[in-house]
mmCIF file of C-alpha atoms in Angstrom:
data_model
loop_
_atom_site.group_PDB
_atom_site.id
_atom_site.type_symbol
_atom_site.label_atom_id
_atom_site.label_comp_id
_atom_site.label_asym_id
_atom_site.label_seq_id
_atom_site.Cartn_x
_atom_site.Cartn_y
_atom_site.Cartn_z
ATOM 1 C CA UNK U 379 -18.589 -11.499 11.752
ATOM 2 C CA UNK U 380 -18.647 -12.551 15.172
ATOM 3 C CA UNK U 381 -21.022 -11.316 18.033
ATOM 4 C CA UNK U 382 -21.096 -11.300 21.428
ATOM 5 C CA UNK U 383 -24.254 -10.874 23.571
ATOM 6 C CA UNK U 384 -23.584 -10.002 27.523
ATOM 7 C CA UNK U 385 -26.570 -10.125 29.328
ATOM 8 C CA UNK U 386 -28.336 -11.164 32.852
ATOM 9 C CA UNK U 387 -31.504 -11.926 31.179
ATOM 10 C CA UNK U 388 -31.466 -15.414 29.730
ATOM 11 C CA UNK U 389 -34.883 -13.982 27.462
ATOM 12 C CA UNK U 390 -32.727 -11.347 25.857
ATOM 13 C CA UNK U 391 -29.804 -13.432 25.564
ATOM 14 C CA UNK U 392 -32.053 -16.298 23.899
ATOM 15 C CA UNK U 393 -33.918 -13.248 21.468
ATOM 16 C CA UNK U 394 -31.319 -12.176 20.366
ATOM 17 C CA UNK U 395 -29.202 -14.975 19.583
ATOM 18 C CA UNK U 396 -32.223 -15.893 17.841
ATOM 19 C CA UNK U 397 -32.069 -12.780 15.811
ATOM 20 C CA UNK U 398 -28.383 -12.130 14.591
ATOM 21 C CA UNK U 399 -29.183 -16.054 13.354
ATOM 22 C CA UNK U 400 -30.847 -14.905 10.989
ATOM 23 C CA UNK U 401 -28.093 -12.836 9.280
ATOM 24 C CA UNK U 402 -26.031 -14.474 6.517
ATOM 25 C CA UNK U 403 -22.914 -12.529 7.928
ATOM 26 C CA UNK U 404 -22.619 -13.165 10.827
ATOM 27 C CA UNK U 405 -20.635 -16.138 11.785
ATOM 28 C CA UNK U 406 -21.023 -16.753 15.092
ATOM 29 C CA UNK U 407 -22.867 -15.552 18.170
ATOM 30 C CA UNK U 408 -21.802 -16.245 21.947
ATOM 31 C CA UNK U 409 -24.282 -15.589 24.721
ATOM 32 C CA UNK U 410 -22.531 -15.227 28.184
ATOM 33 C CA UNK U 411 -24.120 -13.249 31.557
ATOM 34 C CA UNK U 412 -21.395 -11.536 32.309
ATOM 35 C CA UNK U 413 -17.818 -9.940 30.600
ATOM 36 C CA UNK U 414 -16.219 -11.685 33.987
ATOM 37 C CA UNK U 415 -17.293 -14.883 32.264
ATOM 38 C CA UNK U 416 -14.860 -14.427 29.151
ATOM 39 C CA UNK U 417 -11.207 -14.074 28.911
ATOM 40 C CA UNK U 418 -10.377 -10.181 28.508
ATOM 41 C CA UNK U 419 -8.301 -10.958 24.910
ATOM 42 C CA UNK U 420 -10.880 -13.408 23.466
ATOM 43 C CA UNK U 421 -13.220 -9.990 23.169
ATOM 44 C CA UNK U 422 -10.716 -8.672 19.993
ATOM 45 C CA UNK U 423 -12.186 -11.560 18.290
ATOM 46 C CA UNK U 424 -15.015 -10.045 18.428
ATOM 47 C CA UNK U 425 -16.963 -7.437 15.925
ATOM 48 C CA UNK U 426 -19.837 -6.254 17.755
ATOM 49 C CA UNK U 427 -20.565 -6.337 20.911
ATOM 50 C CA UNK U 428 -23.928 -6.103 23.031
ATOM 51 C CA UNK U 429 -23.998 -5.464 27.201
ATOM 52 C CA UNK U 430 -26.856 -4.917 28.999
ATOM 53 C CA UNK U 431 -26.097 -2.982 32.390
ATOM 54 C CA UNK U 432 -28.480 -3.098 35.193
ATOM 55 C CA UNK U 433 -25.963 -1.964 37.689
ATOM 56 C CA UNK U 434 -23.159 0.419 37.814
ATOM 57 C CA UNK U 435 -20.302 -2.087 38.019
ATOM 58 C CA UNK U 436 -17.425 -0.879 37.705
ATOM 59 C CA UNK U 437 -15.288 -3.737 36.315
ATOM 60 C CA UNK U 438 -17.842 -4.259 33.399
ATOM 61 C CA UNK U 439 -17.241 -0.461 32.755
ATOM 62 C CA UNK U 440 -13.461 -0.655 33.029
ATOM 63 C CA UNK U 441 -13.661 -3.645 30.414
ATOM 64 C CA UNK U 442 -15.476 -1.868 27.752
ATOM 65 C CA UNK U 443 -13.734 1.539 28.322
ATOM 66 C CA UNK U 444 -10.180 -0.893 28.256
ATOM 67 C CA UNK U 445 -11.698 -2.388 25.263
ATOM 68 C CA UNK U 446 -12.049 0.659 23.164
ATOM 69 C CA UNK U 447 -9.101 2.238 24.097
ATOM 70 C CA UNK U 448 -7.072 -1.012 22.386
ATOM 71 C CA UNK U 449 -9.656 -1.522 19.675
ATOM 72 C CA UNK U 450 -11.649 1.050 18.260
ATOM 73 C CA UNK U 451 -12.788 -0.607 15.723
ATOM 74 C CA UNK U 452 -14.817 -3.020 17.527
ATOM 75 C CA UNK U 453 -18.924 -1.760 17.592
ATOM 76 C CA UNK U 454 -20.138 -1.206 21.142
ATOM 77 C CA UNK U 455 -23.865 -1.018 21.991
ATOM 78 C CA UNK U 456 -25.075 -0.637 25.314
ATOM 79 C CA UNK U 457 -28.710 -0.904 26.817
ATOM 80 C CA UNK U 458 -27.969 0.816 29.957
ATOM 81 C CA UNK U 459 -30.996 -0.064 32.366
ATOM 82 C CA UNK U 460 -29.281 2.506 35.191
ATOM 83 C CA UNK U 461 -30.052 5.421 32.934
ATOM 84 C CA UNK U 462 -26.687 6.996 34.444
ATOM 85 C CA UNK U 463 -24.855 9.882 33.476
ATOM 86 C CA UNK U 464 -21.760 7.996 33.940
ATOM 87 C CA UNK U 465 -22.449 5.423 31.721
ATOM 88 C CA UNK U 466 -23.351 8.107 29.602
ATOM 89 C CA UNK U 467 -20.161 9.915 29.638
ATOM 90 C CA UNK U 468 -18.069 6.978 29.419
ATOM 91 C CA UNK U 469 -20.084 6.228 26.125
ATOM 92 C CA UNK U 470 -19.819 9.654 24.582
ATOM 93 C CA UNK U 471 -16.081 9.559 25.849
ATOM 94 C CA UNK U 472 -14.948 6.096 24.050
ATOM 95 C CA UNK U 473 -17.084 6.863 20.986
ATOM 96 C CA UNK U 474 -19.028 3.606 22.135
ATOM 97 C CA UNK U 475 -21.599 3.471 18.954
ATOM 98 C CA UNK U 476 -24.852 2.280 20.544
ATOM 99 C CA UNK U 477 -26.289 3.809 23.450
ATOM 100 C CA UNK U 478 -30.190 2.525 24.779
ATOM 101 C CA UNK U 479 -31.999 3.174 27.101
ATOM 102 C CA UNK U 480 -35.351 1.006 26.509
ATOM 103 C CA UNK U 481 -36.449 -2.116 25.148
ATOM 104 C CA UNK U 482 -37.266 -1.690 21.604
ATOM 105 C CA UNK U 483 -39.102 -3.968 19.352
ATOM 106 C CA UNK U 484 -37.496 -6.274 16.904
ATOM 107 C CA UNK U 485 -37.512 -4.362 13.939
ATOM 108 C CA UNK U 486 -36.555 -0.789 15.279
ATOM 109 C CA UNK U 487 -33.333 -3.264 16.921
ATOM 110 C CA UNK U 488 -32.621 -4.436 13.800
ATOM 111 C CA UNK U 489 -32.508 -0.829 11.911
ATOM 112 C CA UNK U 490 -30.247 0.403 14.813
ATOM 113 C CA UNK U 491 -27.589 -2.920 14.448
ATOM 114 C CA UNK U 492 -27.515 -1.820 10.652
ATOM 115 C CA UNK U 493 -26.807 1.836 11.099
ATOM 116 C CA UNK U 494 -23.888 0.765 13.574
ATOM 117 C CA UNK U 495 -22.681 -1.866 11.504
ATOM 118 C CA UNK U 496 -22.619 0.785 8.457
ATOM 119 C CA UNK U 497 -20.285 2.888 10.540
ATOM 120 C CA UNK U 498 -23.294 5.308 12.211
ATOM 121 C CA UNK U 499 -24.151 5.822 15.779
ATOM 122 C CA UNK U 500 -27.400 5.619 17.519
ATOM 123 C CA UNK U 501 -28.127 7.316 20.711
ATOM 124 C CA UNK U 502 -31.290 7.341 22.479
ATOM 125 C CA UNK U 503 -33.184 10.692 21.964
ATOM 126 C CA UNK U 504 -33.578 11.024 25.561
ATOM 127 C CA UNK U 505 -29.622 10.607 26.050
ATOM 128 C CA UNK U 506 -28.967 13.385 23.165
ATOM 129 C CA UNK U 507 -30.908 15.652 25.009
ATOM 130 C CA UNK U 508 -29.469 15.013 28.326
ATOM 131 C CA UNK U 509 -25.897 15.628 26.621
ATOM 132 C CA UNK U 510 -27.899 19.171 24.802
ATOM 133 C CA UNK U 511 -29.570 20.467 27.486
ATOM 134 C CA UNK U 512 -27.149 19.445 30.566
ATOM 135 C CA UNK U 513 -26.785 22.422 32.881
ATOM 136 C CA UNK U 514 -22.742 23.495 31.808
ATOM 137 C CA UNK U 515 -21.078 26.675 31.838
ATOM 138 C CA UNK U 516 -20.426 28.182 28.692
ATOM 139 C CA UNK U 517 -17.447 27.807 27.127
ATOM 140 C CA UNK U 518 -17.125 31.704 26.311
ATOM 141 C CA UNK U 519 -16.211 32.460 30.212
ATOM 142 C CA UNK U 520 -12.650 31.382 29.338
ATOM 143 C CA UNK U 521 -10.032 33.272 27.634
ATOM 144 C CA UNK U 522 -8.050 32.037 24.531
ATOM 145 C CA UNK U 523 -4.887 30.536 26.065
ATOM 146 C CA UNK U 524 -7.758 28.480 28.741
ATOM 147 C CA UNK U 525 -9.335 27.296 26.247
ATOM 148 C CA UNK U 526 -5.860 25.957 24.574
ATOM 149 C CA UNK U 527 -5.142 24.635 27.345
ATOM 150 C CA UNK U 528 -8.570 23.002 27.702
ATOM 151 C CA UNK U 529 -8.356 21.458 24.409
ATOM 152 C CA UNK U 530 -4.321 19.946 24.954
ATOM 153 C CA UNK U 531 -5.681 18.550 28.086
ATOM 154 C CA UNK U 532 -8.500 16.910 26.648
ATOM 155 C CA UNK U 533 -5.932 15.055 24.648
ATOM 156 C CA UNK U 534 -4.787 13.579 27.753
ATOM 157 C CA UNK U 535 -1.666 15.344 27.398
ATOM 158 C CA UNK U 536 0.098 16.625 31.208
ATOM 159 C CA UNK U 537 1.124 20.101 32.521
ATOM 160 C CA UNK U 538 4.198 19.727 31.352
ATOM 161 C CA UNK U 539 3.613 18.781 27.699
ATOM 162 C CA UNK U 540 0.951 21.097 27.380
ATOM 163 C CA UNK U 541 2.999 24.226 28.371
ATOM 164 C CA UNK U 542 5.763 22.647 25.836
ATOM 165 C CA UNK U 543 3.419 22.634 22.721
ATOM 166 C CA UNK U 544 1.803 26.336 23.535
ATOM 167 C CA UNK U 545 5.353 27.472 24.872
ATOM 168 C CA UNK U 546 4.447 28.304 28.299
ATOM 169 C CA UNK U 547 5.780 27.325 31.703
ATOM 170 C CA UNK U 548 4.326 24.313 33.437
ATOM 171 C CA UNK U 549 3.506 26.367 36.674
ATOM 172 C CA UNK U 550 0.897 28.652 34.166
ATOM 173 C CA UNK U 551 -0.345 25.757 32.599
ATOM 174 C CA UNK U 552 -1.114 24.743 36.235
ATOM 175 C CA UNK U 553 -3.154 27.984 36.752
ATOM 176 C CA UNK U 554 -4.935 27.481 33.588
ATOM 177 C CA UNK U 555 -6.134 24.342 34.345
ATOM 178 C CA UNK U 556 -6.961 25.819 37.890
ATOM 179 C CA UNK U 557 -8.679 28.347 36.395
ATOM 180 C CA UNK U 558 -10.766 26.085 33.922
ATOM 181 C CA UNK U 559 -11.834 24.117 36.444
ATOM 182 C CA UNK U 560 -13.220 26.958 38.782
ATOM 183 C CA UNK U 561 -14.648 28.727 35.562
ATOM 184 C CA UNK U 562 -16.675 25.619 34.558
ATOM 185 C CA UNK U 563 -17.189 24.435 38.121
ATOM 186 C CA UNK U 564 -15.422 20.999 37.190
ATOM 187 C CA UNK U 565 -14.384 18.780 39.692
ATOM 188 C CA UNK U 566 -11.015 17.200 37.962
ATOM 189 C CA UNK U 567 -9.319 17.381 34.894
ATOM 190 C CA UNK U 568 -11.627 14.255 33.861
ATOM 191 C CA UNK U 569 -14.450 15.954 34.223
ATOM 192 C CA UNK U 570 -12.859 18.996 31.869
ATOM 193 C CA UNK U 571 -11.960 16.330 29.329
ATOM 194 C CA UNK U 572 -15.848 14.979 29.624
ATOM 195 C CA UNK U 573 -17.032 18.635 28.975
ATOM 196 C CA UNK U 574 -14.561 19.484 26.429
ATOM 197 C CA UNK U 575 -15.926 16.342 24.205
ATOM 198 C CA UNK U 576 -19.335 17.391 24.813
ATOM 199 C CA UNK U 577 -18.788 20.755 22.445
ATOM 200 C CA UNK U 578 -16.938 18.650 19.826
#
């Protein structure tokens, strides 16, 4: 098992380094400040992977969200020291495994890199309730065929091969997804695809 650490902080870099040592498998562990600091494919040699983010930058974000997309199987946890709702979403979005929001002692990290190594996920309690409790419409304002539409689009498919699969025209697909979006008071279809995920 490999492991790479991605922080700013040379203490937490140096901590844990010092920590997934002490695991019998885990093979190797590379420290680095930044993701700009490695090459983009040498991360799929990776099995875990740990990022600290202090700041909302965006290629970091793009990296991980890239990362995910082409390998799913790699474990994600992120201490995200913005507390943002974007980082948020992205995380709920790419099923990223670990989401933080604190420093936690050693043994509390430790029981939260096993339950994501066994397959689980581990948000932060205040994150779970941010996703519960965020002010969204209810989904029982649309009809049936918006929210069919609603849940094709959150598959990322277009107008086009939505109305194909529920054997509509494109132009009412377009209305439906108009309509969605003014329902839910969403800005963009990304936004419907964020809210859509949050019900699943």
């Amino acid at each position: 098992m490999r492991i790479l650490v991605v922080s700013e902080s040379f203490m937490t870099r140096e901590s844990l380094g010092t920590l997934f040592e002490q695991y019998s498998t885990i093979r190797e562990v590379i420290a680095i400040k930044s993701l700009s600091k490695i090459d983009k494919r040498e991360l799929l040699n990776f099995s875990f992977i740990f990022i600290e983010v202090v700041d909302k930058n965006k290629d970091e974000l793009d990296t991980i969200s890239l990362l995910k997309r082409v390998s799913p199987n790699i474990k994600v946890m992120i201490l995200d020291r913005t507390k943002s709702n974007q980082i948020l979403e992205m995380a709920i979005k790419y099923k990223i495994e670990g989401y933080l929001l604190y420093v936690i002692d050693k043994e509390e990290f430790k029981y939260h890199f096993e339950k994501i190594k066994n397959g689980k996920r581990v948000y932060e309690s205040e994150a779970i309730e941010k996703i519960i409790y965020n002010d969204i419409k209810s989904i029982d304002i649309l009809s049936k065929r918006e929210r069919q539409v609603l849940d094709e689009l959150a598959k990322g498919l277009n107008n086009k091969e939505i109305g194909e699969k529920l054997y509509i025209a494109e132009c009412t697909v377009k209305k439906h997804v108009s309509n969605i979006l003014q329902k839910l008071e969403l800005k963009n279809r990304q936004e419907a695809i964020i809210y859509n995920q949050k019900l699943s």
